[in-house]
Amino acid sequence: MAPTGPPPSRGRKVLRRVVAALFLVFVAVLVVGQWDQVRSLLGRLSVAAVAAATAAVAAGHLATFLSWRAVLADLGSPLPPAAGGRVFFLGQLGKYLPGSIWPAVTQMELGRDYQVPRRTSAAAVAITMLLAVGSGLLVAVVLLAVVGAEVPGPYRWAAVVLPLAVLVAAPPVLNRLLGLALRLARRPPLPAPLSVAGALQASAWMLAAWLCYGVQVWVLARQVGVAGGPALLLRSIGAFAGAWCAGFLLVAAPAGAGAREGALILLLGPSIGRPQATVIGVVSRLAFLAADLGLAAVAALAGRSGGRRLMGGGAFDDQVGEQG
């Protein structure tokens, strides 16, 4: 299943970039308008706290990797940790480019070195992202409701989209959709369909990822003077999950840049204060960048000696089933 398709029209490209730019401007205006408060709050952040937040982000990335790896294995292409890490974490750097296809394209090419068919790589990316969005919406809707968080009107769509996301992510439905997409693309079927057990395992790892990402927000919130125990942690997990889903849907923004921070500020601001939420959003972006680069560097070094890389190109399956 190719992740590409007809390129977006010029008008759609311009619209997406305008919307992404508006989110970036929104965050910049918040920082500038509240700079005195933001500067004093930034001064409260210790090196240890920022390092702990970055470590929590890295743990969330590892859980996301294990979710993707579980999907890939369930589809018939298991990879050892070193090889899988190389494909996943190097591929994830593609999310910093405008558009949503680059992580999939990179993973498809890197996966060929380990006998992973292109269609399987593309399907694994699509399924993992779908499970991430579905689980993220579920976490956001449930946890923000539990803590009684005030959700801005533009983000209440999550409760409406959630049932559809859960339905589409169900293996019986998802396998039919993937099969249809492959037939339309004139590709062979997947080596193995997604099983219920595989989907549950991958979803469990994604829930662990949301926990880790929420801990990152909680650590930063505590550092900027926000009081709270379990309720603050639940609010942090739910708000970040909702903000990530909003950022992901803005496919033109590199890694959701601006969109995720803007949504996080809007979701956290009413309960912890707008300046505090602004600091958390900005520092969180830097923590994600550091974790992405660090894990990609580790994966590149480990992947050179680990896994079952084929010298000289891709898999026989690719050459036979996916030429042209």
PDB file of N, CA, C and O in Angstrom, residues 14-62:
ATOM      1  N   VAL A  14      -1.476  25.635   0.170  1.00  0.00           N
ATOM      2  CA  VAL A  14      -1.415  26.996   0.694  1.00  0.00           C
ATOM      3  C   VAL A  14      -2.261  27.111   1.959  1.00  0.00           C
ATOM      4  O   VAL A  14      -1.827  27.701   2.964  1.00  0.00           O
ATOM      5  N   LEU A  15      -3.462  26.522   1.936  1.00  0.00           N
ATOM      6  CA  LEU A  15      -4.341  26.592   3.097  1.00  0.00           C
ATOM      7  C   LEU A  15      -3.694  25.934   4.311  1.00  0.00           C
ATOM      8  O   LEU A  15      -3.715  26.478   5.423  1.00  0.00           O
ATOM      9  N   ARG A  16      -3.106  24.749   4.118  1.00  0.00           N
ATOM     10  CA  ARG A  16      -2.478  24.046   5.232  1.00  0.00           C
ATOM     11  C   ARG A  16      -1.332  24.864   5.817  1.00  0.00           C
ATOM     12  O   ARG A  16      -1.165  24.945   7.042  1.00  0.00           O
ATOM     13  N   ARG A  17      -0.538  25.459   4.945  1.00  0.00           N
ATOM     14  CA  ARG A  17       0.591  26.236   5.439  1.00  0.00           C
ATOM     15  C   ARG A  17       0.128  27.491   6.159  1.00  0.00           C
ATOM     16  O   ARG A  17       0.750  27.911   7.143  1.00  0.00           O
ATOM     17  N   VAL A  18      -0.950  28.082   5.686  1.00  0.00           N
ATOM     18  CA  VAL A  18      -1.486  29.262   6.359  1.00  0.00           C
ATOM     19  C   VAL A  18      -1.983  28.900   7.759  1.00  0.00           C
ATOM     20  O   VAL A  18      -1.710  29.608   8.734  1.00  0.00           O
ATOM     21  N   VAL A  19      -2.710  27.777   7.857  1.00  0.00           N
ATOM     22  CA  VAL A  19      -3.220  27.353   9.163  1.00  0.00           C
ATOM     23  C   VAL A  19      -2.066  27.037  10.107  1.00  0.00           C
ATOM     24  O   VAL A  19      -2.069  27.425  11.282  1.00  0.00           O
ATOM     25  N   ALA A  20      -1.052  26.332   9.608  1.00  0.00           N
ATOM     26  CA  ALA A  20       0.113  26.012  10.438  1.00  0.00           C
ATOM     27  C   ALA A  20       0.810  27.290  10.892  1.00  0.00           C
ATOM     28  O   ALA A  20       1.220  27.409  12.054  1.00  0.00           O
ATOM     29  N   ALA A  21       0.946  28.257   9.980  1.00  0.00           N
ATOM     30  CA  ALA A  21       1.590  29.521  10.338  1.00  0.00           C
ATOM     31  C   ALA A  21       0.796  30.269  11.396  1.00  0.00           C
ATOM     32  O   ALA A  21       1.368  30.894  12.300  1.00  0.00           O
ATOM     33  N   LEU A  22      -0.536  30.193  11.311  1.00  0.00           N
ATOM     34  CA  LEU A  22      -1.374  30.870  12.305  1.00  0.00           C
ATOM     35  C   LEU A  22      -1.154  30.281  13.696  1.00  0.00           C
ATOM     36  O   LEU A  22      -1.120  31.010  14.688  1.00  0.00           O
ATOM     37  N   PHE A  23      -1.006  28.955  13.787  1.00  0.00           N
ATOM     38  CA  PHE A  23      -0.728  28.342  15.084  1.00  0.00           C
ATOM     39  C   PHE A  23       0.622  28.818  15.624  1.00  0.00           C
ATOM     40  O   PHE A  23       0.763  29.099  16.810  1.00  0.00           O
ATOM     41  N   LEU A  24       1.627  28.881  14.768  1.00  0.00           N
ATOM     42  CA  LEU A  24       2.939  29.341  15.202  1.00  0.00           C
ATOM     43  C   LEU A  24       2.878  30.794  15.668  1.00  0.00           C
ATOM     44  O   LEU A  24       3.486  31.156  16.683  1.00  0.00           O
ATOM     45  N   VAL A  25       2.136  31.611  14.945  1.00  0.00           N
ATOM     46  CA  VAL A  25       1.970  33.007  15.348  1.00  0.00           C
ATOM     47  C   VAL A  25       1.246  33.089  16.682  1.00  0.00           C
ATOM     48  O   VAL A  25       1.600  33.901  17.556  1.00  0.00           O
ATOM     49  N   PHE A  26       0.239  32.238  16.878  1.00  0.00           N
ATOM     50  CA  PHE A  26      -0.511  32.216  18.138  1.00  0.00           C
ATOM     51  C   PHE A  26       0.423  31.957  19.316  1.00  0.00           C
ATOM     52  O   PHE A  26       0.390  32.649  20.336  1.00  0.00           O
ATOM     53  N   VAL A  27       1.284  30.951  19.176  1.00  0.00           N
ATOM     54  CA  VAL A  27       2.224  30.626  20.254  1.00  0.00           C
ATOM     55  C   VAL A  27       3.202  31.772  20.455  1.00  0.00           C
ATOM     56  O   VAL A  27       3.505  32.155  21.598  1.00  0.00           O
ATOM     57  N   ALA A  28       3.716  32.346  19.361  1.00  0.00           N
ATOM     58  CA  ALA A  28       4.676  33.442  19.477  1.00  0.00           C
ATOM     59  C   ALA A  28       4.061  34.649  20.167  1.00  0.00           C
ATOM     60  O   ALA A  28       4.695  35.281  21.023  1.00  0.00           O
ATOM     61  N   VAL A  29       2.809  34.967  19.822  1.00  0.00           N
ATOM     62  CA  VAL A  29       2.127  36.105  20.454  1.00  0.00           C
ATOM     63  C   VAL A  29       1.950  35.866  21.952  1.00  0.00           C
ATOM     64  O   VAL A  29       2.133  36.776  22.777  1.00  0.00           O
ATOM     65  N   LEU A  30       1.608  34.631  22.324  1.00  0.00           N
ATOM     66  CA  LEU A  30       1.454  34.320  23.746  1.00  0.00           C
ATOM     67  C   LEU A  30       2.772  34.505  24.496  1.00  0.00           C
ATOM     68  O   LEU A  30       2.806  35.049  25.600  1.00  0.00           O
ATOM     69  N   VAL A  31       3.851  34.035  23.893  1.00  0.00           N
ATOM     70  CA  VAL A  31       5.155  34.159  24.544  1.00  0.00           C
ATOM     71  C   VAL A  31       5.552  35.620  24.693  1.00  0.00           C
ATOM     72  O   VAL A  31       5.979  36.063  25.768  1.00  0.00           O
ATOM     73  N   VAL A  32       5.387  36.399  23.616  1.00  0.00           N
ATOM     74  CA  VAL A  32       5.775  37.808  23.654  1.00  0.00           C
ATOM     75  C   VAL A  32       4.875  38.600  24.596  1.00  0.00           C
ATOM     76  O   VAL A  32       5.345  39.406  25.417  1.00  0.00           O
ATOM     77  N   GLY A  33       3.568  38.353  24.527  1.00  0.00           N
ATOM     78  CA  GLY A  33       2.625  39.107  25.348  1.00  0.00           C
ATOM     79  C   GLY A  33       2.755  38.847  26.833  1.00  0.00           C
ATOM     80  O   GLY A  33       2.373  39.683  27.650  1.00  0.00           O
ATOM     81  N   GLN A  34       3.264  37.673  27.188  1.00  0.00           N
ATOM     82  CA  GLN A  34       3.401  37.328  28.605  1.00  0.00           C
ATOM     83  C   GLN A  34       4.874  37.107  28.962  1.00  0.00           C
ATOM     84  O   GLN A  34       5.181  36.325  29.861  1.00  0.00           O
ATOM     85  N   TRP A  35       5.759  37.818  28.266  1.00  0.00           N
ATOM     86  CA  TRP A  35       7.173  37.507  28.398  1.00  0.00           C
ATOM     87  C   TRP A  35       7.692  37.675  29.820  1.00  0.00           C
ATOM     88  O   TRP A  35       8.501  36.878  30.295  1.00  0.00           O
ATOM     89  N   ASP A  36       7.235  38.709  30.526  1.00  0.00           N
ATOM     90  CA  ASP A  36       7.722  38.919  31.888  1.00  0.00           C
ATOM     91  C   ASP A  36       7.417  37.714  32.771  1.00  0.00           C
ATOM     92  O   ASP A  36       8.271  37.234  33.512  1.00  0.00           O
ATOM     93  N   GLN A  37       6.169  37.228  32.687  1.00  0.00           N
ATOM     94  CA  GLN A  37       5.795  36.061  33.484  1.00  0.00           C
ATOM     95  C   GLN A  37       6.483  34.803  32.978  1.00  0.00           C
ATOM     96  O   GLN A  37       6.950  33.972  33.752  1.00  0.00           O
ATOM     97  N   VAL A  38       6.531  34.672  31.644  1.00  0.00           N
ATOM     98  CA  VAL A  38       7.149  33.486  31.059  1.00  0.00           C
ATOM     99  C   VAL A  38       8.630  33.421  31.429  1.00  0.00           C
ATOM    100  O   VAL A  38       9.156  32.363  31.779  1.00  0.00           O
ATOM    101  N   ARG A  39       9.319  34.557  31.394  1.00  0.00           N
ATOM    102  CA  ARG A  39      10.741  34.575  31.707  1.00  0.00           C
ATOM    103  C   ARG A  39      10.993  34.154  33.148  1.00  0.00           C
ATOM    104  O   ARG A  39      11.920  33.375  33.421  1.00  0.00           O
ATOM    105  N   SER A  40      10.164  34.635  34.053  1.00  0.00           N
ATOM    106  CA  SER A  40      10.365  34.243  35.450  1.00  0.00           C
ATOM    107  C   SER A  40      10.071  32.767  35.663  1.00  0.00           C
ATOM    108  O   SER A  40      10.738  32.086  36.451  1.00  0.00           O
ATOM    109  N   LEU A  41       9.095  32.239  34.941  1.00  0.00           N
ATOM    110  CA  LEU A  41       8.768  30.816  35.066  1.00  0.00           C
ATOM    111  C   LEU A  41       9.872  29.952  34.457  1.00  0.00           C
ATOM    112  O   LEU A  41      10.199  28.887  34.990  1.00  0.00           O
ATOM    113  N   LEU A  42      10.445  30.404  33.347  1.00  0.00           N
ATOM    114  CA  LEU A  42      11.552  29.656  32.749  1.00  0.00           C
ATOM    115  C   LEU A  42      12.727  29.556  33.720  1.00  0.00           C
ATOM    116  O   LEU A  42      13.435  28.551  33.751  1.00  0.00           O
ATOM    117  N   GLY A  43      12.894  30.603  34.519  1.00  0.00           N
ATOM    118  CA  GLY A  43      13.975  30.591  35.494  1.00  0.00           C
ATOM    119  C   GLY A  43      13.788  29.550  36.578  1.00  0.00           C
ATOM    120  O   GLY A  43      14.758  29.169  37.251  1.00  0.00           O
ATOM    121  N   ARG A  44      12.564  29.074  36.765  1.00  0.00           N
ATOM    122  CA  ARG A  44      12.311  28.044  37.778  1.00  0.00           C
ATOM    123  C   ARG A  44      12.704  26.644  37.303  1.00  0.00           C
ATOM    124  O   ARG A  44      12.799  25.731  38.106  1.00  0.00           O
ATOM    125  N   LEU A  45      12.862  26.481  36.023  1.00  0.00           N
ATOM    126  CA  LEU A  45      13.141  25.153  35.487  1.00  0.00           C
ATOM    127  C   LEU A  45      14.597  24.780  35.745  1.00  0.00           C
ATOM    128  O   LEU A  45      15.515  25.465  35.286  1.00  0.00           O
ATOM    129  N   SER A  46      14.791  23.716  36.451  1.00  0.00           N
ATOM    130  CA  SER A  46      16.145  23.236  36.700  1.00  0.00           C
ATOM    131  C   SER A  46      16.585  22.318  35.563  1.00  0.00           C
ATOM    132  O   SER A  46      15.758  21.769  34.819  1.00  0.00           O
ATOM    133  N   VAL A  47      17.892  22.142  35.446  1.00  0.00           N
ATOM    134  CA  VAL A  47      18.435  21.235  34.434  1.00  0.00           C
ATOM    135  C   VAL A  47      17.928  19.815  34.681  1.00  0.00           C
ATOM    136  O   VAL A  47      17.581  19.082  33.742  1.00  0.00           O
ATOM    137  N   ALA A  48      17.859  19.436  35.949  1.00  0.00           N
ATOM    138  CA  ALA A  48      17.393  18.089  36.295  1.00  0.00           C
ATOM    139  C   ALA A  48      15.944  17.878  35.862  1.00  0.00           C
ATOM    140  O   ALA A  48      15.582  16.803  35.357  1.00  0.00           O
ATOM    141  N   ALA A  49      15.102  18.900  36.040  1.00  0.00           N
ATOM    142  CA  ALA A  49      13.693  18.774  35.666  1.00  0.00           C
ATOM    143  C   ALA A  49      13.538  18.663  34.153  1.00  0.00           C
ATOM    144  O   ALA A  49      12.750  17.845  33.653  1.00  0.00           O
ATOM    145  N   VAL A  50      14.277  19.487  33.399  1.00  0.00           N
ATOM    146  CA  VAL A  50      14.202  19.411  31.936  1.00  0.00           C
ATOM    147  C   VAL A  50      14.724  18.063  31.455  1.00  0.00           C
ATOM    148  O   VAL A  50      14.157  17.455  30.531  1.00  0.00           O
ATOM    149  N   ALA A  51      15.785  17.565  32.100  1.00  0.00           N
ATOM    150  CA  ALA A  51      16.317  16.254  31.731  1.00  0.00           C
ATOM    151  C   ALA A  51      15.303  15.156  32.031  1.00  0.00           C
ATOM    152  O   ALA A  51      15.130  14.217  31.239  1.00  0.00           O
ATOM    153  N   ALA A  52      14.609  15.262  33.167  1.00  0.00           N
ATOM    154  CA  ALA A  52      13.591  14.264  33.514  1.00  0.00           C
ATOM    155  C   ALA A  52      12.434  14.298  32.526  1.00  0.00           C
ATOM    156  O   ALA A  52      11.913  13.246  32.115  1.00  0.00           O
ATOM    157  N   ALA A  53      12.035  15.511  32.115  1.00  0.00           N
ATOM    158  CA  ALA A  53      10.961  15.629  31.128  1.00  0.00           C
ATOM    159  C   ALA A  53      11.381  15.028  29.794  1.00  0.00           C
ATOM    160  O   ALA A  53      10.601  14.328  29.133  1.00  0.00           O
ATOM    161  N   THR A  54      12.619  15.275  29.392  1.00  0.00           N
ATOM    162  CA  THR A  54      13.120  14.713  28.138  1.00  0.00           C
ATOM    163  C   THR A  54      13.204  13.197  28.214  1.00  0.00           C
ATOM    164  O   THR A  54      12.895  12.490  27.235  1.00  0.00           O
ATOM    165  N   ALA A  55      13.611  12.681  29.372  1.00  0.00           N
ATOM    166  CA  ALA A  55      13.661  11.230  29.549  1.00  0.00           C
ATOM    167  C   ALA A  55      12.265  10.621  29.461  1.00  0.00           C
ATOM    168  O   ALA A  55      12.085   9.527  28.894  1.00  0.00           O
ATOM    169  N   ALA A  56      11.259  11.328  29.996  1.00  0.00           N
ATOM    170  CA  ALA A  56       9.879  10.839  29.903  1.00  0.00           C
ATOM    171  C   ALA A  56       9.413  10.813  28.449  1.00  0.00           C
ATOM    172  O   ALA A  56       8.723   9.885  28.017  1.00  0.00           O
ATOM    173  N   VAL A  57       9.802  11.834  27.671  1.00  0.00           N
ATOM    174  CA  VAL A  57       9.473  11.857  26.244  1.00  0.00           C
ATOM    175  C   VAL A  57      10.142  10.686  25.533  1.00  0.00           C
ATOM    176  O   VAL A  57       9.518   9.995  24.711  1.00  0.00           O
ATOM    177  N   ALA A  58      11.425  10.448  25.838  1.00  0.00           N
ATOM    178  CA  ALA A  58      12.136   9.329  25.217  1.00  0.00           C
ATOM    179  C   ALA A  58      11.473   8.002  25.558  1.00  0.00           C
ATOM    180  O   ALA A  58      11.354   7.110  24.701  1.00  0.00           O
ATOM    181  N   ALA A  59      11.007   7.855  26.805  1.00  0.00           N
ATOM    182  CA  ALA A  59      10.297   6.633  27.193  1.00  0.00           C
ATOM    183  C   ALA A  59       9.000   6.496  26.399  1.00  0.00           C
ATOM    184  O   ALA A  59       8.618   5.390  25.978  1.00  0.00           O
ATOM    185  N   GLY A  60       8.308   7.619  26.165  1.00  0.00           N
ATOM    186  CA  GLY A  60       7.105   7.580  25.340  1.00  0.00           C
ATOM    187  C   GLY A  60       7.409   7.181  23.912  1.00  0.00           C
ATOM    188  O   GLY A  60       6.664   6.417  23.291  1.00  0.00           O
ATOM    189  N   HIS A  61       8.525   7.678  23.372  1.00  0.00           N
ATOM    190  CA  HIS A  61       8.930   7.286  22.024  1.00  0.00           C
ATOM    191  C   HIS A  61       9.227   5.782  21.954  1.00  0.00           C
ATOM    192  O   HIS A  61       8.888   5.118  20.968  1.00  0.00           O
ATOM    193  N   LEU A  62       9.877   5.267  22.975  1.00  0.00           N
ATOM    194  CA  LEU A  62      10.184   3.832  22.997  1.00  0.00           C
ATOM    195  C   LEU A  62       8.904   3.003  23.036  1.00  0.00           C
ATOM    196  O   LEU A  62       8.801   1.962  22.372  1.00  0.00           O
TER     197      LEU A  62
END
